[in-house]
């Protein structure tokens, strides 16, 4: 109690024990600052991931179609057309009469109001017997009862009022009746296509139950002025041996005609300036019980044909180089895809323009698919009445459907990445024009109708290949060097070597890439075999030196201080390397002599030998050079971390092992390395991460060819290099741009998965080999 | 200081019991660089006896012990004079591999240093690096060594568990088991109990008593009581010199040197 009275609880704490407010304040605020920093780092990483995913997700979203207001026309309408904005569509009935109606309300009239009607002027006795509308081009072709053809061209004249409101006015221009078919026979069907090489009109007629097609090339101004007569190409009879003709498809290039017969045979004719030539015949559904073709459509690009059977089977046939029985390679039609089964018999296939999508009407559904990758982009119930015509607008932003009830149903289309699907990026795809399915990355080309190919598989392959060769070179050297430096080298030399290696790690990779591409690659190219000989000689030379050393008598060996053995090893190894270099020409001329293709003489050239005997190519920018130089970027990192781990193994363990009579190597192998293994694994993984993400070296030294070959003598294209090379030329938000981001995601996933796996492994190893 | 102290040549009771001198150290001097750590040491260790090295820190007792199996070889700038013979042959004989010397002269360290491996792998380590792969032989050696180290009953059910899960005393006994697994002739112990509690220490001391039947043991200790309890002979070192070497009884009851007496009675050290 007396103690307590001496120090009452409320007595002030002496000043020398008090903590200054500033210390406490600084402590609090620094704590907060550090916490904020830590959270920011985590948030930044998560933010980057979220950004990447946001960039990539639209690729897999499919098409979004929003219905627009329908327009009701007469039930007799068989075809339609519309202006660019879909404001003033028209329909056409069997008599060739065009009716224009307003699609949206305006100050002048309500939606659905008739704006204009037009009928062709015919001479008495003439009758419209066939017609076909081309809504995107505003063309209506009329076939007449006497074999004449009239082409009607609809254009829209846009006028702007003072408020900026636009008013489209239809302008109709009809050509005079042209006698194209056989005279006095009624046209049963007509087609008109304007290709790059001219204007082709085809009409079908029948005489004594036999179908005739007459094709005619027309002068450009046929529709507008009628000046000049058509130049008919030879008429051809397509029903001479098989019953009737079912349908005719004319590619927009106007250089061929595809005729489909009722029994399911497809006959392809090419049409040039003067003549029609039969090219090929095939039957897509020959193996089915019902081999008839229910629907067919030519995909944009005119080299692929989608066909439906009555049982709901859908196939894609395309023209691609095929080796003929006589060994010649010719472009012929063949099946390239088996599509998903349809709900019922195909009722119509309507291609989009600008991409490879098409709409199929079958089994009461309307489905939009991508021909190339087979992905289903949209699926909706079809109108109950029969569908007469379906058209995608030129920009693939509107879909218009005319059904037998006279209603023009319209949708706005939002599908920014029609060519993207999981299959596109990671699957094997049979592209048009290719002879087989393949993983292809080819994002751009000089041609307009080119279809971009975005398979990430060759890039992943290139990434792994580059990493493999880099690590193949770097890991053994780095680990052996780390073991040597930490366990055997003299401490005074270690003090020099370790910082030197660490400086090496800070070499900018662009410098290494520059050296690799411009300096090393030509040297390796010129001295390939000598360098291979040296590489092959080094390890045996070192091992031989070690063996010779161990068989020297003890007194001689003892004269060399521990850690100085390398002074004897290096000259020997250098000598062996020199020997290998000198003997390389002899080896080349003995084993790698081949006949030169150009001169026909025997030459000694390993590169040529490789080309001729491995079946692979040889490039001077190859994996060996990349592996070597990327190894230089990786070695210091792996070395530093592994060396630290090995040096941190307690001396007590080393002494313990040595005291048990283990040699130094046994000690290193059975005690030091297992104890340091978690650090060594970390080093390897960080080296792996560096090699996977390395960009500048691969950009400059690989040649950036996205090929999939294990060949060590050609290049590769890695995901990182691909992003570096192509991002500047990819339009923001386009499929190409997002595909590059998908590549970034893959890179992220690759390093994430492998690092996670390595971290788990490392934790396990650390648990197992932890030191007290 | 007695000028002849470092040159004492004991003729202890060993002769009368018919034991030969096994380790023979003659005029042995040792330098770490310029620093002289040992000065003209001469002493003989008889076969199958326990000899304790005592003395204050830095007196050279550990250095001498570590030279008996040449563990100091890896230290830079070392030099020696004189000679150490084991079973009649110099350990510096150019014809003798240092590895074979260490197989003959086992060592237990101050701080237990089990490898981060299983108990079993620790014990058979020396055999494995000698190239023994026969599982039956290894199993037998493992059991024998662990039994000799009085550890078998405690670990026989968890031989494949990590050695790092053992207690401090068990680890040290494991290190002893590991050191005797390849049946060396000499066992060097460098303060084997300094990190252990009294119970574990007691066990190790008992063990030393039992191992004496088969091994010649040299033990360095800071504990005079331990030296008195376990050793047959005791050598007192001071400043790199051997001051006195005699039977343990004599050293502790009736030392002939004043320094020895002062150290033993706790007046310095």
PDB file of N, CA, C and O in Angstrom, chain A residues 441-505:
ATOM      1  N   UNK A 441      -2.554 -17.628 -88.132  1.00  0.00           N
ATOM      2  CA  UNK A 441      -2.644 -16.216 -87.752  1.00  0.00           C
ATOM      3  C   UNK A 441      -2.236 -15.414 -88.965  1.00  0.00           C
ATOM      4  O   UNK A 441      -1.115 -15.528 -89.455  1.00  0.00           O
ATOM      5  N   UNK A 442      -3.182 -14.648 -89.512  1.00  0.00           N
ATOM      6  CA  UNK A 442      -2.866 -13.757 -90.617  1.00  0.00           C
ATOM      7  C   UNK A 442      -3.865 -12.630 -90.510  1.00  0.00           C
ATOM      8  O   UNK A 442      -4.989 -12.729 -90.968  1.00  0.00           O
ATOM      9  N   UNK A 443      -3.458 -11.560 -89.852  1.00  0.00           N
ATOM     10  CA  UNK A 443      -4.448 -10.573 -89.446  1.00  0.00           C
ATOM     11  C   UNK A 443      -4.722  -9.548 -90.532  1.00  0.00           C
ATOM     12  O   UNK A 443      -5.723  -8.870 -90.495  1.00  0.00           O
ATOM     13  N   UNK A 444      -3.838  -9.421 -91.516  1.00  0.00           N
ATOM     14  CA  UNK A 444      -4.088  -8.400 -92.530  1.00  0.00           C
ATOM     15  C   UNK A 444      -3.457  -8.818 -93.838  1.00  0.00           C
ATOM     16  O   UNK A 444      -2.597  -9.693 -93.877  1.00  0.00           O
ATOM     17  N   UNK A 445      -3.886  -8.181 -94.893  1.00  0.00           N
ATOM     18  CA  UNK A 445      -3.331  -8.503 -96.203  1.00  0.00           C
ATOM     19  C   UNK A 445      -3.638  -7.363 -97.141  1.00  0.00           C
ATOM     20  O   UNK A 445      -4.357  -6.428 -96.797  1.00  0.00           O
ATOM     21  N   UNK A 446      -3.089  -7.436 -98.329  1.00  0.00           N
ATOM     22  CA  UNK A 446      -3.300  -6.357 -99.267  1.00  0.00           C
ATOM     23  C   UNK A 446      -4.679  -6.390 -99.918  1.00  0.00           C
ATOM     24  O   UNK A 446      -5.190  -5.390-100.377  1.00  0.00           O
ATOM     25  N   UNK A 447      -5.320  -7.551 -99.946  1.00  0.00           N
ATOM     26  CA  UNK A 447      -6.577  -7.697-100.675  1.00  0.00           C
ATOM     27  C   UNK A 447      -7.766  -7.274 -99.822  1.00  0.00           C
ATOM     28  O   UNK A 447      -7.760  -7.427 -98.604  1.00  0.00           O
ATOM     29  N   UNK A 448      -8.792  -6.748-100.488  1.00  0.00           N
ATOM     30  CA  UNK A 448      -9.967  -6.272 -99.775  1.00  0.00           C
ATOM     31  C   UNK A 448     -10.848  -7.396 -99.253  1.00  0.00           C
ATOM     32  O   UNK A 448     -11.394  -7.323 -98.162  1.00  0.00           O
ATOM     33  N   UNK A 449     -10.997  -8.426-100.072  1.00  0.00           N
ATOM     34  CA  UNK A 449     -11.918  -9.489 -99.681  1.00  0.00           C
ATOM     35  C   UNK A 449     -11.248 -10.520 -98.793  1.00  0.00           C
ATOM     36  O   UNK A 449     -11.775 -11.587 -98.548  1.00  0.00           O
ATOM     37  N   UNK A 450     -10.094 -10.163 -98.311  1.00  0.00           N
ATOM     38  CA  UNK A 450      -9.311 -11.053 -97.470  1.00  0.00           C
ATOM     39  C   UNK A 450     -10.040 -11.304 -96.143  1.00  0.00           C
ATOM     40  O   UNK A 450     -10.620 -10.403 -95.560  1.00  0.00           O
ATOM     41  N   UNK A 451     -10.009 -12.524 -95.746  1.00  0.00           N
ATOM     42  CA  UNK A 451     -10.613 -12.860 -94.450  1.00  0.00           C
ATOM     43  C   UNK A 451      -9.502 -12.995 -93.414  1.00  0.00           C
ATOM     44  O   UNK A 451      -8.606 -13.824 -93.551  1.00  0.00           O
ATOM     45  N   UNK A 452      -9.563 -12.157 -92.382  1.00  0.00           N
ATOM     46  CA  UNK A 452      -8.509 -12.187 -91.352  1.00  0.00           C
ATOM     47  C   UNK A 452      -8.577 -13.491 -90.579  1.00  0.00           C
ATOM     48  O   UNK A 452      -9.659 -14.010 -90.323  1.00  0.00           O
ATOM     49  N   UNK A 453      -7.414 -14.007 -90.239  1.00  0.00           N
ATOM     50  CA  UNK A 453      -7.344 -15.288 -89.533  1.00  0.00           C
ATOM     51  C   UNK A 453      -6.657 -15.059 -88.206  1.00  0.00           C
ATOM     52  O   UNK A 453      -5.541 -14.564 -88.150  1.00  0.00           O
ATOM     53  N   UNK A 454      -7.359 -15.413 -87.149  1.00  0.00           N
ATOM     54  CA  UNK A 454      -6.893 -15.017 -85.822  1.00  0.00           C
ATOM     55  C   UNK A 454      -6.626 -16.194 -84.905  1.00  0.00           C
ATOM     56  O   UNK A 454      -6.994 -16.154 -83.744  1.00  0.00           O
ATOM     57  N   UNK A 455      -6.031 -17.232 -85.378  1.00  0.00           N
ATOM     58  CA  UNK A 455      -5.762 -18.346 -84.462  1.00  0.00           C
ATOM     59  C   UNK A 455      -4.582 -17.990 -83.558  1.00  0.00           C
ATOM     60  O   UNK A 455      -3.505 -17.638 -84.036  1.00  0.00           O
ATOM     61  N   UNK A 456      -4.809 -18.082 -82.260  1.00  0.00           N
ATOM     62  CA  UNK A 456      -3.727 -17.760 -81.317  1.00  0.00           C
ATOM     63  C   UNK A 456      -2.796 -18.945 -81.101  1.00  0.00           C
ATOM     64  O   UNK A 456      -1.760 -18.811 -80.455  1.00  0.00           O
ATOM     65  N   UNK A 457      -3.188 -20.099 -81.644  1.00  0.00           N
ATOM     66  CA  UNK A 457      -2.392 -21.303 -81.372  1.00  0.00           C
ATOM     67  C   UNK A 457      -0.953 -21.183 -81.890  1.00  0.00           C
ATOM     68  O   UNK A 457      -0.025 -21.498 -81.159  1.00  0.00           O
ATOM     69  N   UNK A 458      -0.738 -20.694 -83.121  1.00  0.00           N
ATOM     70  CA  UNK A 458       0.665 -20.573 -83.555  1.00  0.00           C
ATOM     71  C   UNK A 458       1.465 -19.601 -82.691  1.00  0.00           C
ATOM     72  O   UNK A 458       2.665 -19.783 -82.510  1.00  0.00           O
ATOM     73  N   UNK A 459       0.770 -18.601 -82.145  1.00  0.00           N
ATOM     74  CA  UNK A 459       1.482 -17.638 -81.301  1.00  0.00           C
ATOM     75  C   UNK A 459       1.825 -18.263 -79.953  1.00  0.00           C
ATOM     76  O   UNK A 459       2.919 -18.065 -79.423  1.00  0.00           O
ATOM     77  N   UNK A 460       0.859 -19.011 -79.408  1.00  0.00           N
ATOM     78  CA  UNK A 460       1.156 -19.731 -78.160  1.00  0.00           C
ATOM     79  C   UNK A 460       2.306 -20.703 -78.394  1.00  0.00           C
ATOM     80  O   UNK A 460       3.214 -20.822 -77.581  1.00  0.00           O
ATOM     81  N   UNK A 461       2.228 -21.367 -79.538  1.00  0.00           N
ATOM     82  CA  UNK A 461       3.274 -22.324 -79.884  1.00  0.00           C
ATOM     83  C   UNK A 461       4.620 -21.617 -79.983  1.00  0.00           C
ATOM     84  O   UNK A 461       5.623 -22.081 -79.433  1.00  0.00           O
ATOM     85  N   UNK A 462       4.622 -20.461 -80.643  1.00  0.00           N
ATOM     86  CA  UNK A 462       5.864 -19.701 -80.788  1.00  0.00           C
ATOM     87  C   UNK A 462       6.393 -19.245 -79.435  1.00  0.00           C
ATOM     88  O   UNK A 462       7.587 -19.287 -79.172  1.00  0.00           O
ATOM     89  N   UNK A 463       5.465 -18.804 -78.572  1.00  0.00           N
ATOM     90  CA  UNK A 463       5.874 -18.364 -77.240  1.00  0.00           C
ATOM     91  C   UNK A 463       6.549 -19.506 -76.505  1.00  0.00           C
ATOM     92  O   UNK A 463       7.628 -19.346 -75.920  1.00  0.00           O
ATOM     93  N   UNK A 464       5.907 -20.665 -76.559  1.00  0.00           N
ATOM     94  CA  UNK A 464       6.453 -21.801 -75.812  1.00  0.00           C
ATOM     95  C   UNK A 464       7.751 -22.272 -76.458  1.00  0.00           C
ATOM     96  O   UNK A 464       8.714 -22.611 -75.769  1.00  0.00           O
ATOM     97  N   UNK A 465       7.792 -22.213 -77.777  1.00  0.00           N
ATOM     98  CA  UNK A 465       9.013 -22.639 -78.456  1.00  0.00           C
ATOM     99  C   UNK A 465      10.184 -21.721 -78.107  1.00  0.00           C
ATOM    100  O   UNK A 465      11.274 -22.196 -77.756  1.00  0.00           O
ATOM    101  N   UNK A 466       9.939 -20.412 -78.175  1.00  0.00           N
ATOM    102  CA  UNK A 466      11.007 -19.464 -77.839  1.00  0.00           C
ATOM    103  C   UNK A 466      11.462 -19.650 -76.404  1.00  0.00           C
ATOM    104  O   UNK A 466      12.659 -19.687 -76.105  1.00  0.00           O
ATOM    105  N   UNK A 467      10.478 -19.802 -75.508  1.00  0.00           N
ATOM    106  CA  UNK A 467      10.805 -19.997 -74.102  1.00  0.00           C
ATOM    107  C   UNK A 467      11.593 -21.283 -73.914  1.00  0.00           C
ATOM    108  O   UNK A 467      12.574 -21.331 -73.178  1.00  0.00           O
ATOM    109  N   UNK A 468      11.146 -22.314 -74.618  1.00  0.00           N
ATOM    110  CA  UNK A 468      11.814 -23.615 -74.491  1.00  0.00           C
ATOM    111  C   UNK A 468      13.282 -23.500 -74.887  1.00  0.00           C
ATOM    112  O   UNK A 468      14.169 -23.925 -74.139  1.00  0.00           O
ATOM    113  N   UNK A 469      13.544 -22.889 -76.043  1.00  0.00           N
ATOM    114  CA  UNK A 469      14.935 -22.815 -76.485  1.00  0.00           C
ATOM    115  C   UNK A 469      15.749 -21.903 -75.572  1.00  0.00           C
ATOM    116  O   UNK A 469      16.923 -22.180 -75.291  1.00  0.00           O
ATOM    117  N   UNK A 470      15.114 -20.820 -75.095  1.00  0.00           N
ATOM    118  CA  UNK A 470      15.845 -19.926 -74.198  1.00  0.00           C
ATOM    119  C   UNK A 470      16.199 -20.655 -72.906  1.00  0.00           C
ATOM    120  O   UNK A 470      17.330 -20.587 -72.424  1.00  0.00           O
ATOM    121  N   UNK A 471      15.207 -21.374 -72.363  1.00  0.00           N
ATOM    122  CA  UNK A 471      15.457 -22.040 -71.087  1.00  0.00           C
ATOM    123  C   UNK A 471      16.385 -23.230 -71.270  1.00  0.00           C
ATOM    124  O   UNK A 471      17.191 -23.534 -70.397  1.00  0.00           O
ATOM    125  N   UNK A 472      16.266 -23.877 -72.415  1.00  0.00           N
ATOM    126  CA  UNK A 472      17.155 -25.001 -72.707  1.00  0.00           C
ATOM    127  C   UNK A 472      18.607 -24.552 -72.636  1.00  0.00           C
ATOM    128  O   UNK A 472      19.487 -25.263 -72.173  1.00  0.00           O
ATOM    129  N   UNK A 473      18.822 -23.350 -73.105  1.00  0.00           N
ATOM    130  CA  UNK A 473      20.170 -22.802 -73.082  1.00  0.00           C
ATOM    131  C   UNK A 473      20.507 -22.233 -71.705  1.00  0.00           C
ATOM    132  O   UNK A 473      21.596 -22.453 -71.169  1.00  0.00           O
ATOM    133  N   UNK A 474      19.542 -21.518 -71.112  1.00  0.00           N
ATOM    134  CA  UNK A 474      19.864 -20.718 -69.931  1.00  0.00           C
ATOM    135  C   UNK A 474      19.881 -21.529 -68.641  1.00  0.00           C
ATOM    136  O   UNK A 474      20.762 -21.334 -67.804  1.00  0.00           O
ATOM    137  N   UNK A 475      18.906 -22.418 -68.470  1.00  0.00           N
ATOM    138  CA  UNK A 475      18.762 -23.061 -67.155  1.00  0.00           C
ATOM    139  C   UNK A 475      19.994 -23.891 -66.777  1.00  0.00           C
ATOM    140  O   UNK A 475      20.536 -23.704 -65.679  1.00  0.00           O
ATOM    141  N   UNK A 476      20.477 -24.780 -67.653  1.00  0.00           N
ATOM    142  CA  UNK A 476      21.656 -25.548 -67.234  1.00  0.00           C
ATOM    143  C   UNK A 476      22.841 -24.649 -66.917  1.00  0.00           C
ATOM    144  O   UNK A 476      23.505 -24.826 -65.898  1.00  0.00           O
ATOM    145  N   UNK A 477      23.075 -23.656 -67.778  1.00  0.00           N
ATOM    146  CA  UNK A 477      24.231 -22.794 -67.551  1.00  0.00           C
ATOM    147  C   UNK A 477      24.059 -22.014 -66.255  1.00  0.00           C
ATOM    148  O   UNK A 477      24.954 -21.963 -65.410  1.00  0.00           O
ATOM    149  N   UNK A 478      22.866 -21.431 -66.085  1.00  0.00           N
ATOM    150  CA  UNK A 478      22.661 -20.585 -64.905  1.00  0.00           C
ATOM    151  C   UNK A 478      22.765 -21.417 -63.627  1.00  0.00           C
ATOM    152  O   UNK A 478      23.414 -20.998 -62.658  1.00  0.00           O
ATOM    153  N   UNK A 479      22.150 -22.600 -63.631  1.00  0.00           N
ATOM    154  CA  UNK A 479      22.163 -23.390 -62.396  1.00  0.00           C
ATOM    155  C   UNK A 479      23.550 -23.938 -62.106  1.00  0.00           C
ATOM    156  O   UNK A 479      24.016 -23.899 -60.961  1.00  0.00           O
ATOM    157  N   UNK A 480      24.217 -24.434 -63.137  1.00  0.00           N
ATOM    158  CA  UNK A 480      25.556 -24.960 -62.901  1.00  0.00           C
ATOM    159  C   UNK A 480      26.493 -23.837 -62.449  1.00  0.00           C
ATOM    160  O   UNK A 480      27.303 -24.026 -61.531  1.00  0.00           O
ATOM    161  N   UNK A 481      26.320 -22.671 -63.076  1.00  0.00           N
ATOM    162  CA  UNK A 481      27.155 -21.541 -62.670  1.00  0.00           C
ATOM    163  C   UNK A 481      26.859 -21.161 -61.224  1.00  0.00           C
ATOM    164  O   UNK A 481      27.768 -20.879 -60.438  1.00  0.00           O
ATOM    165  N   UNK A 482      25.577 -21.183 -60.867  1.00  0.00           N
ATOM    166  CA  UNK A 482      25.212 -20.820 -59.494  1.00  0.00           C
ATOM    167  C   UNK A 482      25.813 -21.814 -58.511  1.00  0.00           C
ATOM    168  O   UNK A 482      26.354 -21.439 -57.468  1.00  0.00           O
ATOM    169  N   UNK A 483      25.748 -23.094 -58.847  1.00  0.00           N
ATOM    170  CA  UNK A 483      26.315 -24.110 -57.953  1.00  0.00           C
ATOM    171  C   UNK A 483      27.818 -23.915 -57.842  1.00  0.00           C
ATOM    172  O   UNK A 483      28.392 -23.926 -56.753  1.00  0.00           O
ATOM    173  N   UNK A 484      28.428 -23.690 -58.988  1.00  0.00           N
ATOM    174  CA  UNK A 484      29.881 -23.539 -58.985  1.00  0.00           C
ATOM    175  C   UNK A 484      30.300 -22.321 -58.171  1.00  0.00           C
ATOM    176  O   UNK A 484      31.166 -22.396 -57.309  1.00  0.00           O
ATOM    177  N   UNK A 485      29.633 -21.201 -58.468  1.00  0.00           N
ATOM    178  CA  UNK A 485      30.037 -19.963 -57.797  1.00  0.00           C
ATOM    179  C   UNK A 485      29.765 -20.050 -56.300  1.00  0.00           C
ATOM    180  O   UNK A 485      30.574 -19.633 -55.479  1.00  0.00           O
ATOM    181  N   UNK A 486      28.638 -20.630 -55.921  1.00  0.00           N
ATOM    182  CA  UNK A 486      28.308 -20.622 -54.500  1.00  0.00           C
ATOM    183  C   UNK A 486      29.088 -21.674 -53.726  1.00  0.00           C
ATOM    184  O   UNK A 486      29.371 -21.498 -52.558  1.00  0.00           O
ATOM    185  N   UNK A 487      29.447 -22.778 -54.364  1.00  0.00           N
ATOM    186  CA  UNK A 487      30.024 -23.879 -53.598  1.00  0.00           C
ATOM    187  C   UNK A 487      31.507 -24.106 -53.856  1.00  0.00           C
ATOM    188  O   UNK A 487      32.184 -24.688 -53.024  1.00  0.00           O
ATOM    189  N   UNK A 488      31.988 -23.726 -55.016  1.00  0.00           N
ATOM    190  CA  UNK A 488      33.351 -24.129 -55.346  1.00  0.00           C
ATOM    191  C   UNK A 488      34.299 -22.964 -55.590  1.00  0.00           C
ATOM    192  O   UNK A 488      35.484 -23.089 -55.401  1.00  0.00           O
ATOM    193  N   UNK A 489      33.754 -21.853 -56.054  1.00  0.00           N
ATOM    194  CA  UNK A 489      34.633 -20.769 -56.481  1.00  0.00           C
ATOM    195  C   UNK A 489      35.260 -20.069 -55.277  1.00  0.00           C
ATOM    196  O   UNK A 489      34.685 -20.015 -54.210  1.00  0.00           O
ATOM    197  N   UNK A 490      36.457 -19.513 -55.497  1.00  0.00           N
ATOM    198  CA  UNK A 490      37.117 -18.771 -54.440  1.00  0.00           C
ATOM    199  C   UNK A 490      36.297 -17.532 -54.107  1.00  0.00           C
ATOM    200  O   UNK A 490      35.777 -16.863 -54.997  1.00  0.00           O
ATOM    201  N   UNK A 491      36.206 -17.194 -52.825  1.00  0.00           N
ATOM    202  CA  UNK A 491      35.363 -16.053 -52.426  1.00  0.00           C
ATOM    203  C   UNK A 491      35.790 -14.758 -53.088  1.00  0.00           C
ATOM    204  O   UNK A 491      34.949 -13.946 -53.452  1.00  0.00           O
ATOM    205  N   UNK A 492      37.099 -14.576 -53.298  1.00  0.00           N
ATOM    206  CA  UNK A 492      37.508 -13.292 -53.884  1.00  0.00           C
ATOM    207  C   UNK A 492      37.053 -13.184 -55.343  1.00  0.00           C
ATOM    208  O   UNK A 492      36.709 -12.105 -55.814  1.00  0.00           O
ATOM    209  N   UNK A 493      37.003 -14.316 -56.045  1.00  0.00           N
ATOM    210  CA  UNK A 493      36.492 -14.272 -57.421  1.00  0.00           C
ATOM    211  C   UNK A 493      34.975 -14.128 -57.424  1.00  0.00           C
ATOM    212  O   UNK A 493      34.393 -13.454 -58.267  1.00  0.00           O
ATOM    213  N   UNK A 494      34.330 -14.761 -56.448  1.00  0.00           N
ATOM    214  CA  UNK A 494      32.880 -14.660 -56.351  1.00  0.00           C
ATOM    215  C   UNK A 494      32.464 -13.208 -56.181  1.00  0.00           C
ATOM    216  O   UNK A 494      31.456 -12.765 -56.728  1.00  0.00           O
ATOM    217  N   UNK A 495      33.272 -12.461 -55.435  1.00  0.00           N
ATOM    218  CA  UNK A 495      32.961 -11.047 -55.207  1.00  0.00           C
ATOM    219  C   UNK A 495      32.954 -10.272 -56.521  1.00  0.00           C
ATOM    220  O   UNK A 495      32.317  -9.236 -56.630  1.00  0.00           O
ATOM    221  N   UNK A 496      33.690 -10.747 -57.506  1.00  0.00           N
ATOM    222  CA  UNK A 496      33.705 -10.067 -58.807  1.00  0.00           C
ATOM    223  C   UNK A 496      32.584 -10.600 -59.696  1.00  0.00           C
ATOM    224  O   UNK A 496      31.857  -9.846 -60.341  1.00  0.00           O
ATOM    225  N   UNK A 497      32.447 -11.912 -59.702  1.00  0.00           N
ATOM    226  CA  UNK A 497      31.542 -12.524 -60.684  1.00  0.00           C
ATOM    227  C   UNK A 497      30.083 -12.227 -60.387  1.00  0.00           C
ATOM    228  O   UNK A 497      29.295 -11.927 -61.288  1.00  0.00           O
ATOM    229  N   UNK A 498      29.701 -12.277 -59.125  1.00  0.00           N
ATOM    230  CA  UNK A 498      28.286 -12.093 -58.809  1.00  0.00           C
ATOM    231  C   UNK A 498      27.779 -10.723 -59.243  1.00  0.00           C
ATOM    232  O   UNK A 498      26.776 -10.628 -59.954  1.00  0.00           O
ATOM    233  N   UNK A 499      28.448  -9.614 -58.851  1.00  0.00           N
ATOM    234  CA  UNK A 499      27.949  -8.305 -59.323  1.00  0.00           C
ATOM    235  C   UNK A 499      27.976  -8.197 -60.842  1.00  0.00           C
ATOM    236  O   UNK A 499      27.104  -7.555 -61.432  1.00  0.00           O
ATOM    237  N   UNK A 500      28.973  -8.831 -61.476  1.00  0.00           N
ATOM    238  CA  UNK A 500      29.023  -8.757 -62.945  1.00  0.00           C
ATOM    239  C   UNK A 500      27.778  -9.382 -63.550  1.00  0.00           C
ATOM    240  O   UNK A 500      27.164  -8.833 -64.466  1.00  0.00           O
ATOM    241  N   UNK A 501      27.397 -10.540 -63.030  1.00  0.00           N
ATOM    242  CA  UNK A 501      26.188 -11.191 -63.536  1.00  0.00           C
ATOM    243  C   UNK A 501      24.971 -10.319 -63.284  1.00  0.00           C
ATOM    244  O   UNK A 501      24.057 -10.240 -64.104  1.00  0.00           O
ATOM    245  N   UNK A 502      24.962  -9.650 -62.128  1.00  0.00           N
ATOM    246  CA  UNK A 502      23.794  -8.812 -61.826  1.00  0.00           C
ATOM    247  C   UNK A 502      23.720  -7.628 -62.777  1.00  0.00           C
ATOM    248  O   UNK A 502      22.635  -7.193 -63.147  1.00  0.00           O
ATOM    249  N   UNK A 503      24.870  -7.121 -63.175  1.00  0.00           N
ATOM    250  CA  UNK A 503      24.860  -6.023 -64.157  1.00  0.00           C
ATOM    251  C   UNK A 503      24.328  -6.541 -65.493  1.00  0.00           C
ATOM    252  O   UNK A 503      23.554  -5.884 -66.176  1.00  0.00           O
ATOM    253  N   UNK A 504      24.730  -7.749 -65.821  1.00  0.00           N
ATOM    254  CA  UNK A 504      24.237  -8.353 -67.072  1.00  0.00           C
ATOM    255  C   UNK A 504      22.714  -8.390 -67.116  1.00  0.00           C
ATOM    256  O   UNK A 504      22.090  -8.223 -68.160  1.00  0.00           O
ATOM    257  N   UNK A 505      22.101  -8.618 -65.942  1.00  0.00           N
ATOM    258  CA  UNK A 505      20.638  -8.695 -65.892  1.00  0.00           C
ATOM    259  C   UNK A 505      20.006  -7.383 -66.281  1.00  0.00           C
ATOM    260  O   UNK A 505      18.871  -7.339 -66.749  1.00  0.00           O
TER     261      UNK A 505
END
